[in-house]
Amino acid sequence: MSTSSSIPTLGHYPLLDRVSVPADMKNLSIEQLTTLAEELRSETINAVSTTGGHLGASLGVVELTVALHAVFNTPDDRVIWDVGHQAYPHKILTGRREQIRTLRQPGGLSGFTRRSESPYDPFGAAHSSTSISAGLGMAVAHHLYAEDHPSYRERNVISVIGDGSISAGMAYEAMNNAGAMGGKGAERLIVILNDNEMSIAPPVGAMSNYLSRLMTSRRFLTLRDMAGKLAKRLPSRIERTAKRAEEYARGMITGGTLFEELGFYYIGPVDGHDMNQLVPILRNLRDAEDKGPVLLHVITEKGRGYKPAESAGDKYHAVARFDVETGKQQKAPAGPPTYTDVFSRELLHRANQDDKVVAITAAMPSGTGLDRMAQQHPDRYFDVGIAEQHAVTFAAGIASEGMRPFCAIYSTFLQRAYDQVMHDVALQNLPVRFAVDRAGLVGADGATHAGSFDLNYLCCLPNMTVMAPSDELELLHMTATAWAHDSGPIALRYPRGAGLGLSLPEEGEILEIGKGRIVRASEGEGVAILALGPRLHEALKAAETLEKHGIAVTVADARFAKPVDEALIEQLARQHKVFITIEDGAPGGFSTQVVQHLANTGLLDQVRFRPMALPDTWIDHNTPAAQYEEAGLTAHHIADLALKALDGKAEA
């Protein structure tokens, strides 16, 4: 039992205080587990009120979390949470209660599951829909170990996947593979579908709960196995008929026919907040032998047990710090519109003028700013769910018929659809407009959500045009440019957060493709800085510092990562001793386009070229400012690099 003073609620929750690790729950009764769940919910609310984070999903799985850890032998039995933002209660129960108020804070706990953080986190999950594939892989590995070592106990592997996450094709690919695997290891795989939207399930009632318990009991599974063996002795036509009869009989009652067709034994729906149902069913599944892959369908309520969350439209999916009593969140002072807001405004303006404009998102309508499009032009707005691959090819199909699709997807999630971007869009030169939100470093979500790689994976594709605005005014222009660009695919990538507060015209200007601009000119032969994206303003600060050292500095805004402005690059290289590029992406993105041209023209031999990009490391969650300081992409880093390149002795 912990006595740490770092737990401000110590002494408030008698049962929770007794639980340091899941093994401490093994002798608790169902009534005690129910009480423990109530205490765990209160502790989760209290903790997230001080840190902010993904509250609603975590509140919905409190009882399920308690039941899983009470029944299964974790961490030997593996529990994978998909997506990891529903794992806050799991972290509290697995030895991290003392650190839970460091959640998403610098140096603190990750907002997602993380292998390096705890042995109770067997798989890092921050992008959705990976848990069944990973769980199946773990189950197969344990099976292979057991075949080689008879004394080895095969582990249960439980993949908890949300109803949103199961919309992705990868989840069905994994289930299809598991269902067809036979005796190669899928027997110990349990998939728990956490359904908190009632999008699949019929109402949960006493009869459904009773049937679910019955169908997981040893007696029923043994009887079913006997019937299966008997059926195999019948002529094949009769065997198939008997199997169909059983599947459809249960399917009519439980709604499980789809999952049965994929080879899973379906159970549910079950009330995910009723410990009297969860614990016996999980025990039955734990103790069953050779049951084959199972899908347990539980119904939960997002935001459960906290009135402000229950009454909120998004069930408090993601919250800032808040007052526990009132639920009132601490809002940041009003400031300039966000980049997302500016993109949304210009897109809506163009959609009002042009009925060929179509907007597509993958389960992020408000995050990408397309909720306004949904309200005003619902017939031209499509949320395809967590299915980025489909979103991109869907957009390609729309573009192939002469429409103007905008596919708005976070940089980190567009990675999931890279083959579709290459094969279905770029190779066919289809004019899909990619609005790549959350480019660069993103703060508290950390490395899993950083938009570090889009410049690399987009700039290498033939036919692709890539833009990066330095501020919100430039984003307005680039959104207009994307709208007008019908000759091939085009991407505009922009950061999370607010702009600079610049005055915006009623509509954006259409930019000349592949042309940058000089924003600070000098007449000396000192340093040229060519910036792509918002780091331009750090470059301007660096120029002021260097000027104090008597060094002439020219600063240019590249605007386009591809095609680059060759004339501008040649001008900067010929007129300056040092040529620096800076970008908020991984090495090998924009700078590669520049150095390739310098090498081809021979100018690389004449100028001291220094590229600046994100380091080749994962940058952990922190404030964006601290992340860019760690990355070495701030004004004093730029100035220091310039001085060293000029053989200057002083540091900026």
PDB file of N, CA and C in Angstrom, residues 410-484:
ATOM      1  N   TYR A 410      -5.152  14.864 -39.976  1.00  0.00           N
ATOM      2  CA  TYR A 410      -3.950  15.223 -39.232  1.00  0.00           C
ATOM      3  C   TYR A 410      -2.722  14.580 -39.880  1.00  0.00           C
ATOM      4  N   SER A 411      -1.599  15.272 -39.802  1.00  0.00           N
ATOM      5  CA  SER A 411      -0.362  14.746 -40.371  1.00  0.00           C
ATOM      6  C   SER A 411      -0.042  13.345 -39.853  1.00  0.00           C
ATOM      7  N   THR A 412      -0.173  13.154 -38.550  1.00  0.00           N
ATOM      8  CA  THR A 412       0.172  11.867 -37.957  1.00  0.00           C
ATOM      9  C   THR A 412      -0.740  10.742 -38.425  1.00  0.00           C
ATOM     10  N   PHE A 413      -1.978  11.061 -38.793  1.00  0.00           N
ATOM     11  CA  PHE A 413      -2.920  10.041 -39.239  1.00  0.00           C
ATOM     12  C   PHE A 413      -2.849   9.811 -40.750  1.00  0.00           C
ATOM     13  N   LEU A 414      -2.408  10.826 -41.497  1.00  0.00           N
ATOM     14  CA  LEU A 414      -2.265  10.640 -42.939  1.00  0.00           C
ATOM     15  C   LEU A 414      -1.196   9.590 -43.245  1.00  0.00           C
ATOM     16  N   GLN A 415      -0.273   9.397 -42.313  1.00  0.00           N
ATOM     17  CA  GLN A 415       0.737   8.346 -42.475  1.00  0.00           C
ATOM     18  C   GLN A 415       0.081   6.988 -42.720  1.00  0.00           C
ATOM     19  N   ARG A 416      -1.094   6.777 -42.138  1.00  0.00           N
ATOM     20  CA  ARG A 416      -1.769   5.490 -42.229  1.00  0.00           C
ATOM     21  C   ARG A 416      -2.307   5.226 -43.634  1.00  0.00           C
ATOM     22  N   ALA A 417      -2.328   6.248 -44.460  1.00  0.00           N
ATOM     23  CA  ALA A 417      -2.901   6.092 -45.800  1.00  0.00           C
ATOM     24  C   ALA A 417      -1.865   6.348 -46.890  1.00  0.00           C
ATOM     25  N   TYR A 418      -0.604   6.105 -46.564  1.00  0.00           N
ATOM     26  CA  TYR A 418       0.442   6.520 -47.504  1.00  0.00           C
ATOM     27  C   TYR A 418       0.366   5.788 -48.845  1.00  0.00           C
ATOM     28  N   ASP A 419       0.074   4.512 -48.830  1.00  0.00           N
ATOM     29  CA  ASP A 419       0.000   3.799 -50.107  1.00  0.00           C
ATOM     30  C   ASP A 419      -1.103   4.372 -50.983  1.00  0.00           C
ATOM     31  N   GLN A 420      -2.196   4.772 -50.369  1.00  0.00           N
ATOM     32  CA  GLN A 420      -3.294   5.359 -51.136  1.00  0.00           C
ATOM     33  C   GLN A 420      -2.906   6.730 -51.692  1.00  0.00           C
ATOM     34  N   VAL A 421      -2.166   7.522 -50.900  1.00  0.00           N
ATOM     35  CA  VAL A 421      -1.685   8.810 -51.403  1.00  0.00           C
ATOM     36  C   VAL A 421      -0.792   8.594 -52.620  1.00  0.00           C
ATOM     37  N   MET A 422       0.076   7.594 -52.542  1.00  0.00           N
ATOM     38  CA  MET A 422       1.002   7.323 -53.643  1.00  0.00           C
ATOM     39  C   MET A 422       0.277   6.727 -54.845  1.00  0.00           C
ATOM     40  N   HIS A 423      -0.396   5.604 -54.628  1.00  0.00           N
ATOM     41  CA  HIS A 423      -0.909   4.814 -55.749  1.00  0.00           C
ATOM     42  C   HIS A 423      -2.212   5.370 -56.313  1.00  0.00           C
ATOM     43  N   ASP A 424      -3.114   5.771 -55.440  1.00  0.00           N
ATOM     44  CA  ASP A 424      -4.451   6.148 -55.897  1.00  0.00           C
ATOM     45  C   ASP A 424      -4.577   7.625 -56.245  1.00  0.00           C
ATOM     46  N   VAL A 425      -3.665   8.458 -55.705  1.00  0.00           N
ATOM     47  CA  VAL A 425      -3.744   9.896 -55.964  1.00  0.00           C
ATOM     48  C   VAL A 425      -2.572  10.364 -56.830  1.00  0.00           C
ATOM     49  N   ALA A 426      -1.343  10.275 -56.304  1.00  0.00           N
ATOM     50  CA  ALA A 426      -0.195  10.862 -57.011  1.00  0.00           C
ATOM     51  C   ALA A 426       0.101  10.156 -58.327  1.00  0.00           C
ATOM     52  N   LEU A 427       0.097   8.845 -58.324  1.00  0.00           N
ATOM     53  CA  LEU A 427       0.408   8.102 -59.545  1.00  0.00           C
ATOM     54  C   LEU A 427      -0.574   8.428 -60.663  1.00  0.00           C
ATOM     55  N   GLN A 428      -1.832   8.649 -60.299  1.00  0.00           N
ATOM     56  CA  GLN A 428      -2.853   8.971 -61.300  1.00  0.00           C
ATOM     57  C   GLN A 428      -3.031  10.480 -61.492  1.00  0.00           C
ATOM     58  N   ASN A 429      -2.226  11.260 -60.749  1.00  0.00           N
ATOM     59  CA  ASN A 429      -2.238  12.720 -60.872  1.00  0.00           C
ATOM     60  C   ASN A 429      -3.635  13.302 -60.677  1.00  0.00           C
ATOM     61  N   LEU A 430      -4.316  12.818 -59.665  1.00  0.00           N
ATOM     62  CA  LEU A 430      -5.672  13.291 -59.387  1.00  0.00           C
ATOM     63  C   LEU A 430      -5.638  14.483 -58.432  1.00  0.00           C
ATOM     64  N   PRO A 431      -6.428  15.510 -58.706  1.00  0.00           N
ATOM     65  CA  PRO A 431      -6.362  16.742 -57.911  1.00  0.00           C
ATOM     66  C   PRO A 431      -7.089  16.646 -56.566  1.00  0.00           C
ATOM     67  N   VAL A 432      -6.564  15.818 -55.683  1.00  0.00           N
ATOM     68  CA  VAL A 432      -7.050  15.772 -54.303  1.00  0.00           C
ATOM     69  C   VAL A 432      -6.301  16.838 -53.515  1.00  0.00           C
ATOM     70  N   ARG A 433      -7.049  17.591 -52.716  1.00  0.00           N
ATOM     71  CA  ARG A 433      -6.437  18.620 -51.870  1.00  0.00           C
ATOM     72  C   ARG A 433      -6.273  18.045 -50.458  1.00  0.00           C
ATOM     73  N   PHE A 434      -5.045  17.921 -49.984  1.00  0.00           N
ATOM     74  CA  PHE A 434      -4.785  17.402 -48.651  1.00  0.00           C
ATOM     75  C   PHE A 434      -4.574  18.566 -47.687  1.00  0.00           C
ATOM     76  N   ALA A 435      -5.468  18.694 -46.732  1.00  0.00           N
ATOM     77  CA  ALA A 435      -5.304  19.667 -45.652  1.00  0.00           C
ATOM     78  C   ALA A 435      -4.669  18.922 -44.485  1.00  0.00           C
ATOM     79  N   VAL A 436      -3.370  19.122 -44.316  1.00  0.00           N
ATOM     80  CA  VAL A 436      -2.587  18.325 -43.363  1.00  0.00           C
ATOM     81  C   VAL A 436      -2.441  19.126 -42.072  1.00  0.00           C
ATOM     82  N   ASP A 437      -3.381  18.928 -41.187  1.00  0.00           N
ATOM     83  CA  ASP A 437      -3.438  19.649 -39.912  1.00  0.00           C
ATOM     84  C   ASP A 437      -2.443  19.039 -38.923  1.00  0.00           C
ATOM     85  N   ARG A 438      -2.123  19.812 -37.864  1.00  0.00           N
ATOM     86  CA  ARG A 438      -1.225  19.358 -36.783  1.00  0.00           C
ATOM     87  C   ARG A 438       0.158  18.982 -37.319  1.00  0.00           C
ATOM     88  N   ALA A 439       0.655  19.732 -38.307  1.00  0.00           N
ATOM     89  CA  ALA A 439       2.015  19.505 -38.782  1.00  0.00           C
ATOM     90  C   ALA A 439       3.008  20.053 -37.763  1.00  0.00           C
ATOM     91  N   GLY A 440       4.173  19.442 -37.689  1.00  0.00           N
ATOM     92  CA  GLY A 440       5.166  19.852 -36.710  1.00  0.00           C
ATOM     93  C   GLY A 440       4.907  19.220 -35.354  1.00  0.00           C
ATOM     94  N   LEU A 441       5.460  19.812 -34.304  1.00  0.00           N
ATOM     95  CA  LEU A 441       5.320  19.271 -32.952  1.00  0.00           C
ATOM     96  C   LEU A 441       4.024  19.769 -32.325  1.00  0.00           C
ATOM     97  N   VAL A 442       3.386  18.898 -31.517  1.00  0.00           N
ATOM     98  CA  VAL A 442       1.992  19.168 -31.129  1.00  0.00           C
ATOM     99  C   VAL A 442       1.765  19.284 -29.633  1.00  0.00           C
ATOM    100  N   GLY A 443       2.822  19.224 -28.807  1.00  0.00           N
ATOM    101  CA  GLY A 443       2.618  19.453 -27.392  1.00  0.00           C
ATOM    102  C   GLY A 443       2.332  18.209 -26.580  1.00  0.00           C
ATOM    103  N   ALA A 444       1.231  18.242 -25.822  1.00  0.00           N
ATOM    104  CA  ALA A 444       0.976  17.230 -24.788  1.00  0.00           C
ATOM    105  C   ALA A 444       0.725  15.832 -25.332  1.00  0.00           C
ATOM    106  N   ASP A 445       0.315  15.695 -26.584  1.00  0.00           N
ATOM    107  CA  ASP A 445       0.107  14.357 -27.141  1.00  0.00           C
ATOM    108  C   ASP A 445       1.424  13.657 -27.464  1.00  0.00           C
ATOM    109  N   GLY A 446       2.492  14.413 -27.588  1.00  0.00           N
ATOM    110  CA  GLY A 446       3.810  13.811 -27.705  1.00  0.00           C
ATOM    111  C   GLY A 446       4.143  13.226 -29.057  1.00  0.00           C
ATOM    112  N   ALA A 447       5.112  12.300 -29.046  1.00  0.00           N
ATOM    113  CA  ALA A 447       5.695  11.780 -30.285  1.00  0.00           C
ATOM    114  C   ALA A 447       4.693  11.020 -31.136  1.00  0.00           C
ATOM    115  N   THR A 448       3.719  10.365 -30.517  1.00  0.00           N
ATOM    116  CA  THR A 448       2.775   9.560 -31.298  1.00  0.00           C
ATOM    117  C   THR A 448       1.913  10.414 -32.222  1.00  0.00           C
ATOM    118  N   HIS A 449       1.723  11.674 -31.868  1.00  0.00           N
ATOM    119  CA  HIS A 449       0.850  12.541 -32.649  1.00  0.00           C
ATOM    120  C   HIS A 449       1.588  13.670 -33.361  1.00  0.00           C
ATOM    121  N   ALA A 450       2.909  13.699 -33.250  1.00  0.00           N
ATOM    122  CA  ALA A 450       3.668  14.760 -33.903  1.00  0.00           C
ATOM    123  C   ALA A 450       3.585  14.624 -35.420  1.00  0.00           C
ATOM    124  N   GLY A 451       3.451  15.763 -36.083  1.00  0.00           N
ATOM    125  CA  GLY A 451       3.403  15.768 -37.546  1.00  0.00           C
ATOM    126  C   GLY A 451       4.793  15.998 -38.117  1.00  0.00           C
ATOM    127  N   SER A 452       5.686  15.060 -37.856  1.00  0.00           N
ATOM    128  CA  SER A 452       7.104  15.246 -38.166  1.00  0.00           C
ATOM    129  C   SER A 452       7.518  14.766 -39.544  1.00  0.00           C
ATOM    130  N   PHE A 453       6.699  13.970 -40.203  1.00  0.00           N
ATOM    131  CA  PHE A 453       7.195  13.216 -41.354  1.00  0.00           C
ATOM    132  C   PHE A 453       6.496  13.517 -42.677  1.00  0.00           C
ATOM    133  N   ASP A 454       5.486  14.386 -42.667  1.00  0.00           N
ATOM    134  CA  ASP A 454       4.711  14.580 -43.895  1.00  0.00           C
ATOM    135  C   ASP A 454       5.538  15.196 -45.013  1.00  0.00           C
ATOM    136  N   LEU A 455       6.480  16.096 -44.678  1.00  0.00           N
ATOM    137  CA  LEU A 455       7.319  16.672 -45.731  1.00  0.00           C
ATOM    138  C   LEU A 455       8.143  15.589 -46.418  1.00  0.00           C
ATOM    139  N   ASN A 456       8.631  14.645 -45.634  1.00  0.00           N
ATOM    140  CA  ASN A 456       9.438  13.563 -46.209  1.00  0.00           C
ATOM    141  C   ASN A 456       8.610  12.674 -47.116  1.00  0.00           C
ATOM    142  N   TYR A 457       7.441  12.250 -46.629  1.00  0.00           N
ATOM    143  CA  TYR A 457       6.693  11.264 -47.413  1.00  0.00           C
ATOM    144  C   TYR A 457       5.855  11.881 -48.525  1.00  0.00           C
ATOM    145  N   LEU A 458       5.660  13.194 -48.495  1.00  0.00           N
ATOM    146  CA  LEU A 458       4.930  13.839 -49.593  1.00  0.00           C
ATOM    147  C   LEU A 458       5.869  14.391 -50.666  1.00  0.00           C
ATOM    148  N   CYS A 459       6.976  14.987 -50.248  1.00  0.00           N
ATOM    149  CA  CYS A 459       7.866  15.627 -51.226  1.00  0.00           C
ATOM    150  C   CYS A 459       8.534  14.634 -52.167  1.00  0.00           C
ATOM    151  N   CYS A 460       8.624  13.379 -51.767  1.00  0.00           N
ATOM    152  CA  CYS A 460       9.293  12.404 -52.633  1.00  0.00           C
ATOM    153  C   CYS A 460       8.368  11.862 -53.722  1.00  0.00           C
ATOM    154  N   LEU A 461       7.103  12.256 -53.729  1.00  0.00           N
ATOM    155  CA  LEU A 461       6.153  11.713 -54.699  1.00  0.00           C
ATOM    156  C   LEU A 461       6.066  12.585 -55.949  1.00  0.00           C
ATOM    157  N   PRO A 462       6.260  12.019 -57.124  1.00  0.00           N
ATOM    158  CA  PRO A 462       6.026  12.775 -58.359  1.00  0.00           C
ATOM    159  C   PRO A 462       4.587  13.298 -58.410  1.00  0.00           C
ATOM    160  N   ASN A 463       4.429  14.428 -59.064  1.00  0.00           N
ATOM    161  CA  ASN A 463       3.136  15.104 -59.266  1.00  0.00           C
ATOM    162  C   ASN A 463       2.635  15.858 -58.040  1.00  0.00           C
ATOM    163  N   MET A 464       3.248  15.657 -56.876  1.00  0.00           N
ATOM    164  CA  MET A 464       2.725  16.261 -55.657  1.00  0.00           C
ATOM    165  C   MET A 464       3.251  17.682 -55.480  1.00  0.00           C
ATOM    166  N   THR A 465       2.357  18.600 -55.136  1.00  0.00           N
ATOM    167  CA  THR A 465       2.715  19.958 -54.743  1.00  0.00           C
ATOM    168  C   THR A 465       2.500  20.080 -53.238  1.00  0.00           C
ATOM    169  N   VAL A 466       3.477  20.674 -52.533  1.00  0.00           N
ATOM    170  CA  VAL A 466       3.410  20.750 -51.067  1.00  0.00           C
ATOM    171  C   VAL A 466       3.661  22.187 -50.627  1.00  0.00           C
ATOM    172  N   MET A 467       2.715  22.733 -49.858  1.00  0.00           N
ATOM    173  CA  MET A 467       2.813  24.099 -49.353  1.00  0.00           C
ATOM    174  C   MET A 467       2.850  24.090 -47.830  1.00  0.00           C
ATOM    175  N   ALA A 468       3.489  25.122 -47.253  1.00  0.00           N
ATOM    176  CA  ALA A 468       3.532  25.265 -45.796  1.00  0.00           C
ATOM    177  C   ALA A 468       3.468  26.745 -45.452  1.00  0.00           C
ATOM    178  N   PRO A 469       2.378  27.214 -44.857  1.00  0.00           N
ATOM    179  CA  PRO A 469       2.240  28.634 -44.540  1.00  0.00           C
ATOM    180  C   PRO A 469       3.075  29.028 -43.330  1.00  0.00           C
ATOM    181  N   SER A 470       3.604  30.225 -43.359  1.00  0.00           N
ATOM    182  CA  SER A 470       4.370  30.748 -42.229  1.00  0.00           C
ATOM    183  C   SER A 470       3.472  31.413 -41.193  1.00  0.00           C
ATOM    184  N   ASP A 471       2.244  31.738 -41.557  1.00  0.00           N
ATOM    185  CA  ASP A 471       1.293  32.343 -40.625  1.00  0.00           C
ATOM    186  C   ASP A 471      -0.108  32.128 -41.168  1.00  0.00           C
ATOM    187  N   GLU A 472      -1.110  32.636 -40.462  1.00  0.00           N
ATOM    188  CA  GLU A 472      -2.489  32.363 -40.850  1.00  0.00           C
ATOM    189  C   GLU A 472      -2.899  33.077 -42.141  1.00  0.00           C
ATOM    190  N   LEU A 473      -2.277  34.232 -42.433  1.00  0.00           N
ATOM    191  CA  LEU A 473      -2.577  34.910 -43.694  1.00  0.00           C
ATOM    192  C   LEU A 473      -2.099  34.063 -44.868  1.00  0.00           C
ATOM    193  N   GLU A 474      -0.912  33.503 -44.737  1.00  0.00           N
ATOM    194  CA  GLU A 474      -0.402  32.617 -45.779  1.00  0.00           C
ATOM    195  C   GLU A 474      -1.285  31.375 -45.927  1.00  0.00           C
ATOM    196  N   LEU A 475      -1.808  30.875 -44.816  1.00  0.00           N
ATOM    197  CA  LEU A 475      -2.701  29.712 -44.882  1.00  0.00           C
ATOM    198  C   LEU A 475      -3.966  30.052 -45.653  1.00  0.00           C
ATOM    199  N   LEU A 476      -4.481  31.251 -45.443  1.00  0.00           N
ATOM    200  CA  LEU A 476      -5.660  31.683 -46.195  1.00  0.00           C
ATOM    201  C   LEU A 476      -5.360  31.634 -47.697  1.00  0.00           C
ATOM    202  N   HIS A 477      -4.201  32.173 -48.086  1.00  0.00           N
ATOM    203  CA  HIS A 477      -3.821  32.178 -49.499  1.00  0.00           C
ATOM    204  C   HIS A 477      -3.623  30.751 -50.016  1.00  0.00           C
ATOM    205  N   MET A 478      -3.034  29.913 -49.224  1.00  0.00           N
ATOM    206  CA  MET A 478      -2.732  28.554 -49.690  1.00  0.00           C
ATOM    207  C   MET A 478      -3.989  27.692 -49.783  1.00  0.00           C
ATOM    208  N   THR A 479      -4.968  27.950 -48.935  1.00  0.00           N
ATOM    209  CA  THR A 479      -6.239  27.238 -49.066  1.00  0.00           C
ATOM    210  C   THR A 479      -6.921  27.624 -50.375  1.00  0.00           C
ATOM    211  N   ALA A 480      -6.875  28.912 -50.689  1.00  0.00           N
ATOM    212  CA  ALA A 480      -7.418  29.374 -51.969  1.00  0.00           C
ATOM    213  C   ALA A 480      -6.634  28.778 -53.137  1.00  0.00           C
ATOM    214  N   THR A 481      -5.325  28.687 -52.994  1.00  0.00           N
ATOM    215  CA  THR A 481      -4.480  28.124 -54.052  1.00  0.00           C
ATOM    216  C   THR A 481      -4.809  26.654 -54.277  1.00  0.00           C
ATOM    217  N   ALA A 482      -5.002  25.921 -53.190  1.00  0.00           N
ATOM    218  CA  ALA A 482      -5.366  24.505 -53.315  1.00  0.00           C
ATOM    219  C   ALA A 482      -6.703  24.347 -54.023  1.00  0.00           C
ATOM    220  N   TRP A 483      -7.639  25.212 -53.690  1.00  0.00           N
ATOM    221  CA  TRP A 483      -8.963  25.155 -54.337  1.00  0.00           C
ATOM    222  C   TRP A 483      -8.829  25.325 -55.852  1.00  0.00           C
ATOM    223  N   ALA A 484      -7.957  26.231 -56.283  1.00  0.00           N
ATOM    224  CA  ALA A 484      -7.829  26.542 -57.715  1.00  0.00           C
ATOM    225  C   ALA A 484      -6.929  25.571 -58.459  1.00  0.00           C
TER     226      ALA A 484
END
